[in-house]
Short mmCIF file of N, CA and C in Angstrom, two decimals:
data_model
loop_
_atom_site.label_atom_id
_atom_site.label_comp_id
_atom_site.label_asym_id
_atom_site.label_seq_id
_atom_site.Cartn_x
_atom_site.Cartn_y
_atom_site.Cartn_z
N MET A 108 0.85 -1.17 0.00
CA MET A 108 0.00 0.00 0.00
C MET A 108 0.90 1.24 0.00
N PRO A 109 0.70 2.15 -0.93
CA PRO A 109 1.56 3.33 -1.00
C PRO A 109 1.28 4.34 0.12
N ALA A 110 2.25 5.20 0.32
CA ALA A 110 2.17 6.20 1.39
C ALA A 110 0.92 7.07 1.28
N ARG A 111 0.52 7.41 0.06
CA ARG A 111 -0.66 8.28 -0.12
C ARG A 111 -1.90 7.65 0.51
N ASP A 112 -1.98 6.31 0.48
CA ASP A 112 -3.15 5.63 1.04
C ASP A 112 -3.05 5.45 2.55
N LEU A 113 -1.85 5.50 3.09
CA LEU A 113 -1.66 5.37 4.53
C LEU A 113 -1.61 6.72 5.24
N ALA A 114 -1.46 7.80 4.48
CA ALA A 114 -1.27 9.13 5.08
C ALA A 114 -2.54 9.59 5.80
N TRP A 115 -2.32 10.14 6.98
CA TRP A 115 -3.38 10.77 7.75
C TRP A 115 -3.48 12.20 7.24
N PRO A 116 -4.62 12.58 6.64
CA PRO A 116 -4.72 13.94 6.09
C PRO A 116 -4.47 15.00 7.16
N CYS A 117 -3.87 16.09 6.75
CA CYS A 117 -3.60 17.15 7.71
C CYS A 117 -3.79 18.51 7.05
N THR A 118 -4.05 19.48 7.88
CA THR A 118 -4.14 20.86 7.43
C THR A 118 -2.86 21.55 7.88
N PRO A 119 -1.98 21.87 6.96
CA PRO A 119 -0.73 22.54 7.35
C PRO A 119 -1.00 23.92 7.94
N LEU A 120 -0.13 24.33 8.83
CA LEU A 120 -0.21 25.66 9.45
C LEU A 120 1.06 26.44 9.16
N ARG A 121 0.94 27.74 9.17
CA ARG A 121 2.08 28.63 9.00
C ARG A 121 2.76 28.83 10.37
N PRO A 122 4.01 29.23 10.37
CA PRO A 122 4.74 29.43 11.63
C PRO A 122 4.09 30.44 12.57
N GLU A 123 3.33 31.42 12.04
CA GLU A 123 2.73 32.44 12.89
C GLU A 123 1.47 31.96 13.62
N ALA A 124 1.00 30.74 13.35
CA ALA A 124 -0.16 30.20 14.06
C ALA A 124 0.17 30.03 15.53
N THR A 125 -0.80 30.29 16.39
CA THR A 125 -0.57 30.12 17.83
C THR A 125 -0.61 28.64 18.19
N LEU A 126 -0.06 28.31 19.35
CA LEU A 126 -0.12 26.93 19.80
C LEU A 126 -1.56 26.54 20.13
N ARG A 127 -2.37 27.52 20.48
CA ARG A 127 -3.79 27.23 20.70
C ARG A 127 -4.44 26.78 19.39
N GLU A 128 -4.12 27.46 18.30
CA GLU A 128 -4.64 27.05 16.99
C GLU A 128 -4.11 25.67 16.62
N ALA A 129 -2.84 25.42 16.91
CA ALA A 129 -2.25 24.12 16.61
C ALA A 129 -2.93 23.02 17.43
N ALA A 130 -3.17 23.29 18.71
CA ALA A 130 -3.82 22.30 19.57
C ALA A 130 -5.23 22.01 19.09
N ALA A 131 -5.96 23.05 18.69
CA ALA A 131 -7.32 22.86 18.20
C ALA A 131 -7.31 22.00 16.93
N LEU A 132 -6.35 22.25 16.06
CA LEU A 132 -6.22 21.47 14.84
C LEU A 132 -5.88 20.01 15.15
N LEU A 133 -4.93 19.80 16.05
CA LEU A 133 -4.54 18.44 16.43
C LEU A 133 -5.75 17.68 16.96
N PHE A 134 -6.55 18.33 17.80
CA PHE A 134 -7.71 17.68 18.37
C PHE A 134 -8.76 17.41 17.30
N ARG A 135 -9.06 18.42 16.51
CA ARG A 135 -10.11 18.31 15.49
C ARG A 135 -9.78 17.22 14.46
N GLU A 136 -8.53 17.15 14.04
CA GLU A 136 -8.13 16.19 13.02
C GLU A 136 -7.60 14.88 13.60
N ARG A 137 -7.51 14.81 14.92
CA ARG A 137 -6.95 13.63 15.59
C ARG A 137 -5.60 13.28 15.00
N ALA A 138 -4.81 14.31 14.74
CA ALA A 138 -3.53 14.16 14.06
C ALA A 138 -2.41 13.89 15.07
N PRO A 139 -1.39 13.16 14.66
CA PRO A 139 -0.25 12.91 15.55
C PRO A 139 0.72 14.08 15.61
N ALA A 140 0.61 15.00 14.65
CA ALA A 140 1.57 16.11 14.58
C ALA A 140 0.99 17.24 13.74
N VAL A 141 1.59 18.42 13.90
CA VAL A 141 1.25 19.58 13.10
C VAL A 141 2.34 19.73 12.03
N VAL A 142 1.90 19.94 10.80
CA VAL A 142 2.84 20.20 9.71
C VAL A 142 2.93 21.71 9.54
N VAL A 143 4.13 22.24 9.66
CA VAL A 143 4.36 23.67 9.53
C VAL A 143 4.94 23.92 8.14
N VAL A 144 4.30 24.85 7.41
CA VAL A 144 4.72 25.13 6.04
C VAL A 144 5.05 26.61 5.86
N SER A 145 5.88 26.88 4.87
CA SER A 145 6.25 28.26 4.53
C SER A 145 5.10 28.92 3.77
N GLU A 146 5.30 30.20 3.45
CA GLU A 146 4.29 30.95 2.69
C GLU A 146 3.95 30.26 1.37
N ASP A 147 4.96 29.63 0.75
CA ASP A 147 4.71 28.98 -0.54
C ASP A 147 4.31 27.52 -0.40
N GLY A 148 4.02 27.08 0.83
CA GLY A 148 3.50 25.74 1.06
C GLY A 148 4.53 24.64 1.21
N HIS A 149 5.82 25.00 1.26
CA HIS A 149 6.85 23.99 1.45
C HIS A 149 6.96 23.62 2.92
N PRO A 150 7.07 22.33 3.21
CA PRO A 150 7.16 21.90 4.61
C PRO A 150 8.44 22.42 5.28
N LEU A 151 8.26 22.96 6.48
CA LEU A 151 9.38 23.44 7.27
C LEU A 151 9.68 22.50 8.44
N ALA A 152 8.62 21.96 9.04
CA ALA A 152 8.79 21.13 10.23
C ALA A 152 7.55 20.29 10.47
N VAL A 153 7.74 19.22 11.21
CA VAL A 153 6.65 18.41 11.72
C VAL A 153 6.78 18.48 13.23
N VAL A 154 5.76 19.04 13.88
CA VAL A 154 5.80 19.22 15.33
C VAL A 154 4.83 18.23 15.97
N PRO A 155 5.36 17.23 16.68
CA PRO A 155 4.49 16.25 17.33
C PRO A 155 3.57 16.91 18.37
N ALA A 156 2.41 16.31 18.56
CA ALA A 156 1.44 16.83 19.53
C ALA A 156 2.06 16.95 20.92
N ALA A 157 2.89 16.00 21.29
CA ALA A 157 3.52 16.04 22.62
C ALA A 157 4.43 17.26 22.77
N ARG A 158 5.05 17.70 21.69
CA ARG A 158 5.92 18.90 21.73
C ARG A 158 5.08 20.15 21.94
N VAL A 159 3.91 20.22 21.31
CA VAL A 159 3.01 21.35 21.50
C VAL A 159 2.55 21.39 22.96
N LEU A 160 2.17 20.24 23.49
CA LEU A 160 1.73 20.16 24.88
C LEU A 160 2.84 20.58 25.84
N ALA A 161 4.04 20.08 25.61
CA ALA A 161 5.17 20.42 26.49
C ALA A 161 5.46 21.92 26.47
N ALA A 162 5.31 22.54 25.32
CA ALA A 162 5.64 23.97 25.17
C ALA A 162 4.69 24.87 25.95
N VAL A 163 3.45 24.43 26.16
CA VAL A 163 2.50 25.30 26.85
C VAL A 163 2.55 25.13 28.37
N LEU A 164 3.30 24.17 28.85
CA LEU A 164 3.41 23.99 30.30
C LEU A 164 4.29 25.09 30.90
N PRO A 165 3.87 25.64 32.03
CA PRO A 165 4.73 26.62 32.72
C PRO A 165 6.06 25.97 33.10
N GLU A 166 7.14 26.73 32.99
CA GLU A 166 8.47 26.18 33.28
C GLU A 166 8.58 25.62 34.70
N ALA A 167 7.93 26.27 35.64
CA ALA A 167 8.00 25.81 37.03
C ALA A 167 7.44 24.40 37.17
N VAL A 168 6.43 24.07 36.41
CA VAL A 168 5.82 22.74 36.46
C VAL A 168 6.75 21.70 35.84
N VAL A 169 7.41 22.08 34.77
CA VAL A 169 8.34 21.16 34.12
C VAL A 169 9.52 20.86 35.05
N GLU A 170 10.00 21.88 35.73
CA GLU A 170 11.14 21.71 36.62
C GLU A 170 10.79 20.99 37.91
N ASP A 171 9.54 21.11 38.36
CA ASP A 171 9.12 20.51 39.63
C ASP A 171 7.79 19.79 39.45
N PRO A 172 7.83 18.48 39.11
CA PRO A 172 6.60 17.73 38.90
C PRO A 172 5.69 17.70 40.13
N LEU A 173 6.26 17.84 41.32
CA LEU A 173 5.43 17.88 42.52
C LEU A 173 4.54 19.11 42.55
N LEU A 174 5.04 20.21 41.98
CA LEU A 174 4.24 21.42 41.88
C LEU A 174 3.01 21.16 41.01
N ALA A 175 3.21 20.44 39.92
CA ALA A 175 2.09 20.11 39.04
C ALA A 175 1.05 19.27 39.77
N ALA A 176 1.52 18.32 40.56
CA ALA A 176 0.59 17.46 41.31
C ALA A 176 -0.17 18.27 42.35
N ALA A 177 0.51 19.20 43.01
CA ALA A 177 -0.14 20.00 44.06
C ALA A 177 -1.04 21.09 43.48
N ALA A 178 -0.67 21.63 42.34
CA ALA A 178 -1.42 22.75 41.77
C ALA A 178 -2.74 22.31 41.15
N GLY A 179 -2.78 21.10 40.61
CA GLY A 179 -4.01 20.62 40.00
C GLY A 179 -4.48 21.54 38.90
N GLU A 180 -5.75 21.89 38.93
CA GLU A 180 -6.34 22.72 37.88
C GLU A 180 -6.03 24.21 38.02
N SER A 181 -5.38 24.59 39.10
CA SER A 181 -5.13 26.02 39.32
C SER A 181 -4.19 26.61 38.27
N LEU A 182 -3.43 25.79 37.58
CA LEU A 182 -2.52 26.29 36.54
C LEU A 182 -3.12 26.22 35.14
N ASP A 183 -4.35 25.76 35.02
CA ASP A 183 -4.97 25.63 33.70
C ASP A 183 -5.01 26.96 32.95
N ASP A 184 -5.31 28.04 33.66
CA ASP A 184 -5.37 29.35 32.98
C ASP A 184 -4.00 29.76 32.47
N ALA A 185 -2.95 29.42 33.21
CA ALA A 185 -1.60 29.74 32.77
C ALA A 185 -1.26 28.96 31.50
N VAL A 186 -1.68 27.71 31.43
CA VAL A 186 -1.44 26.89 30.24
C VAL A 186 -2.20 27.48 29.05
N ARG A 187 -3.44 27.86 29.27
CA ARG A 187 -4.23 28.46 28.19
C ARG A 187 -3.60 29.76 27.69
N ALA A 188 -3.10 30.56 28.61
CA ALA A 188 -2.47 31.83 28.23
C ALA A 188 -1.21 31.59 27.40
N ARG A 189 -0.40 30.60 27.80
CA ARG A 189 0.80 30.29 27.03
C ARG A 189 0.43 29.77 25.63
N ALA A 190 -0.62 28.97 25.56
CA ALA A 190 -1.05 28.44 24.27
C ALA A 190 -1.51 29.55 23.33
N ALA A 191 -2.10 30.59 23.90
CA ALA A 191 -2.58 31.70 23.08
C ALA A 191 -1.45 32.65 22.69
N SER A 192 -0.38 32.71 23.50
CA SER A 192 0.68 33.68 23.22
C SER A 192 1.85 33.10 22.43
N LEU A 193 2.13 31.82 22.58
CA LEU A 193 3.24 31.22 21.85
C LEU A 193 2.81 30.86 20.43
N ARG A 194 3.76 30.89 19.52
CA ARG A 194 3.50 30.58 18.11
C ARG A 194 4.30 29.34 17.71
N LEU A 195 3.87 28.70 16.67
CA LEU A 195 4.63 27.55 16.17
C LEU A 195 6.07 27.94 15.87
N ALA A 196 6.28 29.15 15.40
CA ALA A 196 7.64 29.63 15.12
C ALA A 196 8.53 29.53 16.36
N ASP A 197 7.93 29.67 17.54
CA ASP A 197 8.69 29.58 18.79
C ASP A 197 9.22 28.17 19.04
N LEU A 198 8.62 27.18 18.39
CA LEU A 198 9.04 25.79 18.59
C LEU A 198 10.02 25.30 17.53
N LEU A 199 10.15 26.07 16.47
CA LEU A 199 11.02 25.64 15.38
C LEU A 199 12.48 25.85 15.74
N PRO A 200 13.32 24.88 15.41
CA PRO A 200 14.75 25.02 15.73
C PRO A 200 15.39 26.12 14.90
N GLN A 201 16.41 26.74 15.46
CA GLN A 201 17.15 27.77 14.73
C GLN A 201 17.76 27.20 13.46
N ARG A 202 18.29 26.01 13.58
CA ARG A 202 18.84 25.32 12.43
C ARG A 202 17.92 24.15 12.13
N PRO A 203 17.14 24.26 11.07
CA PRO A 203 16.14 23.23 10.78
C PRO A 203 16.75 21.84 10.62
N HIS A 204 16.02 20.85 11.13
CA HIS A 204 16.41 19.46 10.96
C HIS A 204 15.94 18.98 9.60
N ALA A 205 16.59 17.96 9.10
CA ALA A 205 16.11 17.34 7.87
C ALA A 205 14.79 16.64 8.18
N LEU A 206 13.80 16.88 7.37
CA LEU A 206 12.50 16.27 7.57
C LEU A 206 12.48 14.85 7.04
N ALA A 207 11.69 14.01 7.68
CA ALA A 207 11.45 12.66 7.19
C ALA A 207 10.32 12.76 6.18
N VAL A 208 10.67 12.92 4.90
CA VAL A 208 9.70 13.13 3.83
C VAL A 208 9.78 11.99 2.83
N VAL A 209 8.61 11.51 2.42
CA VAL A 209 8.55 10.48 1.39
C VAL A 209 7.58 10.91 0.30
N SER A 210 7.71 10.29 -0.85
CA SER A 210 6.79 10.55 -1.95
C SER A 210 5.50 9.77 -1.71
N PRO A 211 4.43 10.13 -2.40
CA PRO A 211 3.16 9.42 -2.24
C PRO A 211 3.26 7.94 -2.62
N GLU A 212 4.26 7.56 -3.40
CA GLU A 212 4.40 6.17 -3.83
C GLU A 212 5.26 5.33 -2.88
N ALA A 213 5.82 5.92 -1.85
CA ALA A 213 6.72 5.20 -0.94
C ALA A 213 6.01 4.01 -0.30
N SER A 214 6.77 2.96 -0.10
CA SER A 214 6.22 1.75 0.51
C SER A 214 6.24 1.84 2.03
N PRO A 215 5.46 1.02 2.70
CA PRO A 215 5.49 1.00 4.16
C PRO A 215 6.89 0.67 4.72
N VAL A 216 7.60 -0.25 4.06
CA VAL A 216 8.94 -0.60 4.53
C VAL A 216 9.88 0.59 4.39
N HIS A 217 9.75 1.34 3.30
CA HIS A 217 10.57 2.54 3.11
C HIS A 217 10.30 3.53 4.24
N MET A 218 9.03 3.75 4.56
CA MET A 218 8.69 4.70 5.64
C MET A 218 9.21 4.22 6.98
N ALA A 219 9.07 2.94 7.26
CA ALA A 219 9.55 2.39 8.53
C ALA A 219 11.07 2.53 8.65
N ALA A 220 11.77 2.25 7.57
CA ALA A 220 13.23 2.39 7.58
C ALA A 220 13.64 3.84 7.78
N LEU A 221 12.91 4.77 7.17
CA LEU A 221 13.20 6.20 7.34
C LEU A 221 12.97 6.62 8.78
N MET A 222 11.89 6.12 9.39
CA MET A 222 11.64 6.42 10.80
C MET A 222 12.79 5.94 11.67
N GLU A 223 13.26 4.75 11.39
CA GLU A 223 14.36 4.19 12.16
C GLU A 223 15.64 5.00 11.98
N ARG A 224 15.96 5.37 10.75
CA ARG A 224 17.18 6.13 10.47
C ARG A 224 17.15 7.53 11.08
N THR A 225 15.98 8.18 11.04
CA THR A 225 15.91 9.57 11.50
C THR A 225 15.50 9.71 12.97
N GLY A 226 15.00 8.62 13.56
CA GLY A 226 14.53 8.70 14.94
C GLY A 226 13.19 9.41 15.05
N SER A 227 12.51 9.60 13.93
CA SER A 227 11.21 10.25 13.92
C SER A 227 10.11 9.20 13.90
N SER A 228 9.05 9.44 14.66
CA SER A 228 7.92 8.50 14.66
C SER A 228 6.85 8.93 13.66
N VAL A 229 7.14 9.99 12.91
CA VAL A 229 6.20 10.51 11.91
C VAL A 229 6.96 10.84 10.63
N VAL A 230 6.41 10.41 9.49
CA VAL A 230 6.95 10.83 8.20
C VAL A 230 5.90 11.67 7.50
N LEU A 231 6.38 12.55 6.67
CA LEU A 231 5.52 13.46 5.93
C LEU A 231 5.44 12.97 4.49
N VAL A 232 4.22 12.89 3.96
CA VAL A 232 4.02 12.45 2.59
C VAL A 232 3.77 13.69 1.74
N VAL A 233 4.71 13.96 0.82
CA VAL A 233 4.65 15.19 0.02
C VAL A 233 4.94 14.85 -1.44
N GLU A 234 4.17 15.47 -2.31
CA GLU A 234 4.44 15.37 -3.74
C GLU A 234 4.88 16.73 -4.24
N TYR A 235 6.00 16.76 -4.95
CA TYR A 235 6.51 18.00 -5.50
C TYR A 235 6.21 18.03 -6.99
N ASP A 236 5.59 19.12 -7.42
CA ASP A 236 5.29 19.33 -8.83
C ASP A 236 5.88 20.68 -9.20
N ASP A 237 6.93 20.64 -10.00
CA ASP A 237 7.71 21.85 -10.29
C ASP A 237 8.20 22.41 -8.96
N ASP A 238 7.80 23.62 -8.61
CA ASP A 238 8.24 24.21 -7.35
C ASP A 238 7.11 24.23 -6.32
N HIS A 239 6.05 23.48 -6.57
CA HIS A 239 4.93 23.44 -5.65
C HIS A 239 4.95 22.14 -4.84
N ALA A 240 4.60 22.26 -3.58
CA ALA A 240 4.53 21.09 -2.72
C ALA A 240 3.07 20.82 -2.37
N HIS A 241 2.67 19.56 -2.52
CA HIS A 241 1.33 19.14 -2.10
C HIS A 241 1.51 18.17 -0.94
N VAL A 242 1.08 18.60 0.25
CA VAL A 242 1.21 17.76 1.44
C VAL A 242 0.00 16.85 1.51
N TYR A 243 0.24 15.54 1.39
CA TYR A 243 -0.85 14.56 1.51
C TYR A 243 -1.23 14.36 2.97
N GLY A 244 -0.22 14.32 3.83
CA GLY A 244 -0.47 14.10 5.25
C GLY A 244 0.72 13.45 5.91
N THR A 245 0.46 12.83 7.05
CA THR A 245 1.51 12.20 7.83
C THR A 245 1.20 10.71 8.01
N VAL A 246 2.26 9.96 8.19
CA VAL A 246 2.13 8.55 8.55
C VAL A 246 2.94 8.39 9.83
N ASP A 247 2.30 7.87 10.87
CA ASP A 247 3.03 7.67 12.12
C ASP A 247 3.29 6.18 12.33
N ALA A 248 4.09 5.89 13.34
CA ALA A 248 4.48 4.51 13.60
C ALA A 248 3.27 3.63 13.88
N ALA A 249 2.28 4.16 14.60
CA ALA A 249 1.08 3.37 14.89
C ALA A 249 0.34 3.01 13.61
N GLY A 250 0.29 3.94 12.66
CA GLY A 250 -0.36 3.66 11.39
C GLY A 250 0.35 2.56 10.61
N LEU A 251 1.68 2.58 10.67
CA LEU A 251 2.43 1.52 9.98
C LEU A 251 2.23 0.18 10.68
N LEU A 252 2.23 0.19 11.99
CA LEU A 252 1.99 -1.06 12.72
C LEU A 252 0.61 -1.63 12.38
N HIS A 253 -0.38 -0.75 12.31
CA HIS A 253 -1.74 -1.19 11.95
C HIS A 253 -1.74 -1.81 10.56
N HIS A 254 -0.99 -1.24 9.65
CA HIS A 254 -0.90 -1.77 8.28
C HIS A 254 -0.39 -3.21 8.30
N TYR A 255 0.54 -3.50 9.19
CA TYR A 255 1.15 -4.82 9.21
C TYR A 255 0.36 -5.85 10.04
N LEU A 256 -0.64 -5.40 10.77
CA LEU A 256 -1.43 -6.36 11.58
C LEU A 256 -2.43 -7.12 10.76
#
């Protein structure tokens, strides 16, 4: 089965989108990651849902897990405020990593091998036509495992 048939459709976002917008998209599409694209639609990054969640946590909670346990819901407003103020651009590395990208015709074994080589649990399925990129979606490790079951 080619990558195009295994790809989880996604709506790419621009770097200026807030993490709140990214979280809403992740939830709405039940996506494993957010695909960040440039103005001309070329993929810049794949940001896993867990990275978005980690970014909105107050630093004090990350540094002291006991604080998170004691604070309970009292920090929810702080998390919401960070989600509204931070942008996807804030999560992008200064020096971009090579993306795990495959063509729509890539095989499941090709995608699995790429995941293993890059340490990424998500590959991006993209078709390039001249200078235009068409993002089909993402394939994650769980999707590949399901394919093999």
